[in-house]
Coordinates of C-alpha atoms in Angstrom, one line a residue:
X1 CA -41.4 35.2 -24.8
X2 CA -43.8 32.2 -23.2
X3 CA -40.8 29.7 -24.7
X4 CA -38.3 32.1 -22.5
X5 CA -39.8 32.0 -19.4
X6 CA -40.9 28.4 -19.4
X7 CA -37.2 28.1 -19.5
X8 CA -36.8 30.0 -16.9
X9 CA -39.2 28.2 -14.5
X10 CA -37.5 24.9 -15.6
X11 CA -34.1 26.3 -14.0
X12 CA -35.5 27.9 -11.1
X13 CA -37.4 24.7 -10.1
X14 CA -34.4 22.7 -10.6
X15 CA -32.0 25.0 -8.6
X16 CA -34.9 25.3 -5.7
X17 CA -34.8 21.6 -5.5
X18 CA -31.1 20.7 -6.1
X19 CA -29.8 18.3 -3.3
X20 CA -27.2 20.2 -1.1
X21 CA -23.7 19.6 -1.7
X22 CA -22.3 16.5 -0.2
X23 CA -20.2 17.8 3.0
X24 CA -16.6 15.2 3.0
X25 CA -16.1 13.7 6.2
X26 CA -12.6 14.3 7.6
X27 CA -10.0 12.4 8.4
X28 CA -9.6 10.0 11.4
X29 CA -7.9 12.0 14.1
X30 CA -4.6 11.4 15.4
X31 CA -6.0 11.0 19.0
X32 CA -8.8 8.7 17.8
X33 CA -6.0 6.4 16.5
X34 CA -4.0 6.8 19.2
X35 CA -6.8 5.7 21.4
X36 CA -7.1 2.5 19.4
X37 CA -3.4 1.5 20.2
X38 CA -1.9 -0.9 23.2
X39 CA 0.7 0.0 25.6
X40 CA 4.3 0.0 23.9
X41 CA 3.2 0.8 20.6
X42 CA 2.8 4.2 18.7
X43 CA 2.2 5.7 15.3
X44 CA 5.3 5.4 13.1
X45 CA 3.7 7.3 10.1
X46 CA 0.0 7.9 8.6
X47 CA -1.8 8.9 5.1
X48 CA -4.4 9.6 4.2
X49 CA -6.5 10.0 0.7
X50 CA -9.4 8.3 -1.0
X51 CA -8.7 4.2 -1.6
X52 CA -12.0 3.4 -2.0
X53 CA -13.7 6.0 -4.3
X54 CA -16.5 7.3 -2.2
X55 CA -15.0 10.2 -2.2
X56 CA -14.1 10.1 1.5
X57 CA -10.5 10.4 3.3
X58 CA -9.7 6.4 4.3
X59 CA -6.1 6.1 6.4
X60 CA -3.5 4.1 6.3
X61 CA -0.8 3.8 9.5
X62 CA 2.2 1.7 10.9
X63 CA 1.6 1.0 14.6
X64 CA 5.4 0.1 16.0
X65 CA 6.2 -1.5 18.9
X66 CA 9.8 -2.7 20.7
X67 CA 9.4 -5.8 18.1
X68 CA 6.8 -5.4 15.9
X69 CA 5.5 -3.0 13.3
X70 CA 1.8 -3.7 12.2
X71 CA 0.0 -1.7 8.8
X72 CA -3.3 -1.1 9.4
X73 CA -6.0 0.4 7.0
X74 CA -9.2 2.2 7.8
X75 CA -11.7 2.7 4.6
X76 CA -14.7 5.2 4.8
X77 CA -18.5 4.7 5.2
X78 CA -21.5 5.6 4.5
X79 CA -24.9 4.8 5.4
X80 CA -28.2 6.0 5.8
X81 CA -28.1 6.0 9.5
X82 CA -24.2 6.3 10.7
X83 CA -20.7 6.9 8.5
X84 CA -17.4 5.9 9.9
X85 CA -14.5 4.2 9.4
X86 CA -13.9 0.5 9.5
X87 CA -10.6 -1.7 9.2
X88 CA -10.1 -3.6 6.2
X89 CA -7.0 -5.0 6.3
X90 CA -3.4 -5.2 8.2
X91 CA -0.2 -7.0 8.0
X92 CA 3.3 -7.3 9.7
X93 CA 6.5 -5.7 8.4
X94 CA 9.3 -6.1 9.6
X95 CA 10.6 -5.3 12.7
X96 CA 14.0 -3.7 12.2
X97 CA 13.4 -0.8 10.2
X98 CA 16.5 1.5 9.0
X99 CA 13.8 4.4 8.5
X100 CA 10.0 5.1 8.5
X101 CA 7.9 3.3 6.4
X102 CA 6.5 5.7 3.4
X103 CA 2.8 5.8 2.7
X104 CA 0.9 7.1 -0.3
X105 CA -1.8 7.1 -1.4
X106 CA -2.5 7.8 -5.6
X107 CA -5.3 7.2 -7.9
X108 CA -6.5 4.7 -4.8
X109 CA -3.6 2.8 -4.8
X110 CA -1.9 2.5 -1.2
X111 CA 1.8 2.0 -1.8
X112 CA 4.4 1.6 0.7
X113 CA 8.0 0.9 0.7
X114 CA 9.8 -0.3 3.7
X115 CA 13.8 -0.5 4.4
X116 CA 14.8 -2.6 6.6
X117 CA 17.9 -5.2 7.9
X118 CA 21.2 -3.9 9.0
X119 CA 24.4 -3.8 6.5
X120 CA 22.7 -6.7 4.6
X121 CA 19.4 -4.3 4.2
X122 CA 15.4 -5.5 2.2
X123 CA 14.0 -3.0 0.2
X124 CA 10.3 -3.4 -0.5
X125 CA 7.6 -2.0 -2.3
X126 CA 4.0 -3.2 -1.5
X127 CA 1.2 -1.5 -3.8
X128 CA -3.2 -2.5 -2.5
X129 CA -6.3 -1.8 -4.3
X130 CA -9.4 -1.7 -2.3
X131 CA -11.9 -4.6 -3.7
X132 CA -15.8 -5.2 -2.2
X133 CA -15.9 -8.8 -1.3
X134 CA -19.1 -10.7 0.6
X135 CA -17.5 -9.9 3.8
X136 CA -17.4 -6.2 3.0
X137 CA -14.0 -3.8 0.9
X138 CA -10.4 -5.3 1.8
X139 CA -7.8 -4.2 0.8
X140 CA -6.3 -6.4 -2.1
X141 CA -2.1 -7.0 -3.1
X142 CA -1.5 -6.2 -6.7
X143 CA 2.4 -5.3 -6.8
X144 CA 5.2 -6.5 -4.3
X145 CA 8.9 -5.3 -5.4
X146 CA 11.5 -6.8 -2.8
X147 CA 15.7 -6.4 -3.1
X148 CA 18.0 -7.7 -1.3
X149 CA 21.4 -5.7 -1.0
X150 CA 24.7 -5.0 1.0
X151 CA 24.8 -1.1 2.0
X152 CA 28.4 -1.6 1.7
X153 CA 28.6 -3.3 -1.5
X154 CA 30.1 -6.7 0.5
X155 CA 28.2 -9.2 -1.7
X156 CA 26.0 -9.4 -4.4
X157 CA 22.2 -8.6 -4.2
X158 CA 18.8 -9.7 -6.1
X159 CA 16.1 -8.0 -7.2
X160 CA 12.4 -8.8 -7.9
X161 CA 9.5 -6.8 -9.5
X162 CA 6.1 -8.7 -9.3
X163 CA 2.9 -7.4 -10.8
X164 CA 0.5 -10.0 -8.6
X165 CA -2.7 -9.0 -10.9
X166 CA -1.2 -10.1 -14.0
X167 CA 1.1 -12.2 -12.5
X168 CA 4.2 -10.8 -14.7
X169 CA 7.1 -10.9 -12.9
X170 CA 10.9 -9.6 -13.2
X171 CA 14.2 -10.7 -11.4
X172 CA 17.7 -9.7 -11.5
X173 CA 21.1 -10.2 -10.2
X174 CA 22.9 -7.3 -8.7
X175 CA 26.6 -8.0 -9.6
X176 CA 29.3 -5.9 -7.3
X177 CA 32.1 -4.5 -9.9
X178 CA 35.2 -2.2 -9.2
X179 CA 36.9 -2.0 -5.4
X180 CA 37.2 0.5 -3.2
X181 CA 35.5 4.1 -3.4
X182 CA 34.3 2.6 -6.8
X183 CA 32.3 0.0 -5.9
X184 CA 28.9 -0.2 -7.5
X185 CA 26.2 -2.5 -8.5
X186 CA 25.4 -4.0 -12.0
X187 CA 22.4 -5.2 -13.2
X188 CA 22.5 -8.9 -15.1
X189 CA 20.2 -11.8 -16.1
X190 CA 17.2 -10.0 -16.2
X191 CA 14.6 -12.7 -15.8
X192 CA 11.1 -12.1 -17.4
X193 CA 8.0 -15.0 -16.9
X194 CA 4.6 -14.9 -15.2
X195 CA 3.4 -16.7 -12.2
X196 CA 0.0 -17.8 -11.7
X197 CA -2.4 -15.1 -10.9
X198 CA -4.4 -15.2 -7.6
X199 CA -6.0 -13.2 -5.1
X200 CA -4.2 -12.0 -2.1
X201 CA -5.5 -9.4 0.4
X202 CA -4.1 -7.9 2.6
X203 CA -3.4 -10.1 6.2
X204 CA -2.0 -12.8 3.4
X205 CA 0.7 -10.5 2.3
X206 CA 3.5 -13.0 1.6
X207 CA 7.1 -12.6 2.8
X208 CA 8.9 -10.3 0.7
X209 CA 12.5 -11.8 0.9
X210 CA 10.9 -15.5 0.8
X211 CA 9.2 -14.7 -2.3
X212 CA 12.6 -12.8 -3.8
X213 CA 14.1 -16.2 -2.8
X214 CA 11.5 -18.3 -4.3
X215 CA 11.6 -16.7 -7.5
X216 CA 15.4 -16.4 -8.1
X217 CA 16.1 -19.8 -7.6
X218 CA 13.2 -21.0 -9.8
X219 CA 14.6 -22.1 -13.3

């Protein structure tokens, strides 16, 4: 009986005591990022989710403008005195999209993929990692998928698959068979090799058709 309610008092001490449940912050609003914009430019699309793992919502946006279109990322805080949100990273796209960039955000990677071009169109797929660096988290490249095409099958296209944190790395042709209505891609000379691993964040994000180009003319 003495055994059970020693037990007892254990638990009640502990529930008594027990630090109150953590309350998420939310989301930056849409007016706070539209506050942050200049004149000419606007929100193109948003997401948001947790990149860094602190439990928080961080957001990732495309600012566009006449000729330029800018992702920008905003990671969570947290500290004894303030929380927040604070940039940590950005990079161009490019300016002539055929389409709204997609965002997502899954198992704290940040993936987008962009179209963009005209009848010769560049498809690209650009996947970040958050990392904590001396000058504070950044967001870090670990997979950039580019290929180059003809929407109406006019010429032939390339294709690259990167994995920049391993540094394996995949290209192939895109051979145009059959005429007409019956056009269609193949896929040939699959390439497989690795490059040299390195870091990249973010605002170093390399060109995604110059890299393509690099690596399909490499022997």
């Amino acid at each position: 009986m003495r055994k059970a309610i020693l037990i007892a008092a254990i638990l009640l001490s502990g529930t008594t005591h027990a630090a109150p449940a953590r309350e998420p912050m939310q989301p930056i609003s849409n007016e706070a990022l539209n506050d942050w914009l200049e004149m000419g430019e606007e929100i193109e699309t948003r997401v948001d989710g947790d990149l860094n793992g602190d439990g928080d919502p961080d957001t990732a946006y495309v600012v566009a403008s006449p000729d330029a279109r800018t992702v920008r990322v905003q990671l969570s805080y947290r500290s004894e005195v303030d929380l927040g949100h604070e940039p940590a990273g950005n990079f161009k796209l490019e300016p002539d999209p055929l389409g709204p960039a997609g965002l997502t955000i899954n198992k704290g990677v940040l993936t987008i993929r962009d179209l963009t071009g005209g009848t010769t169109a560049l498809s690209t797929t650009y996947r970040y990692r958050a990392a904590t660096t001396k000058a504070g988290q950044r967001m870090r490249l670990i997979g950039l998928d580019a290929t180059v095409y003809s929407r109406t099958y006019a010429h032939d296209g390339n294709e690259m698959s990167w994995n920049v944190a391993t540094g394996d790395t995949i290209t192939t042709l895109l051979k145009v068979t059959g005429t007409g209505k019956d056009r269609a891609y193949d896929k040939l000379y699959t390439r497989k090799f690795k490059r040299p691993v390195r870091t990249i964040y973010m605002e170093e994000t390399p060109g995604a058709e110059e890299e393509l180009v690099g690596v399909t003319k490499a022997k």
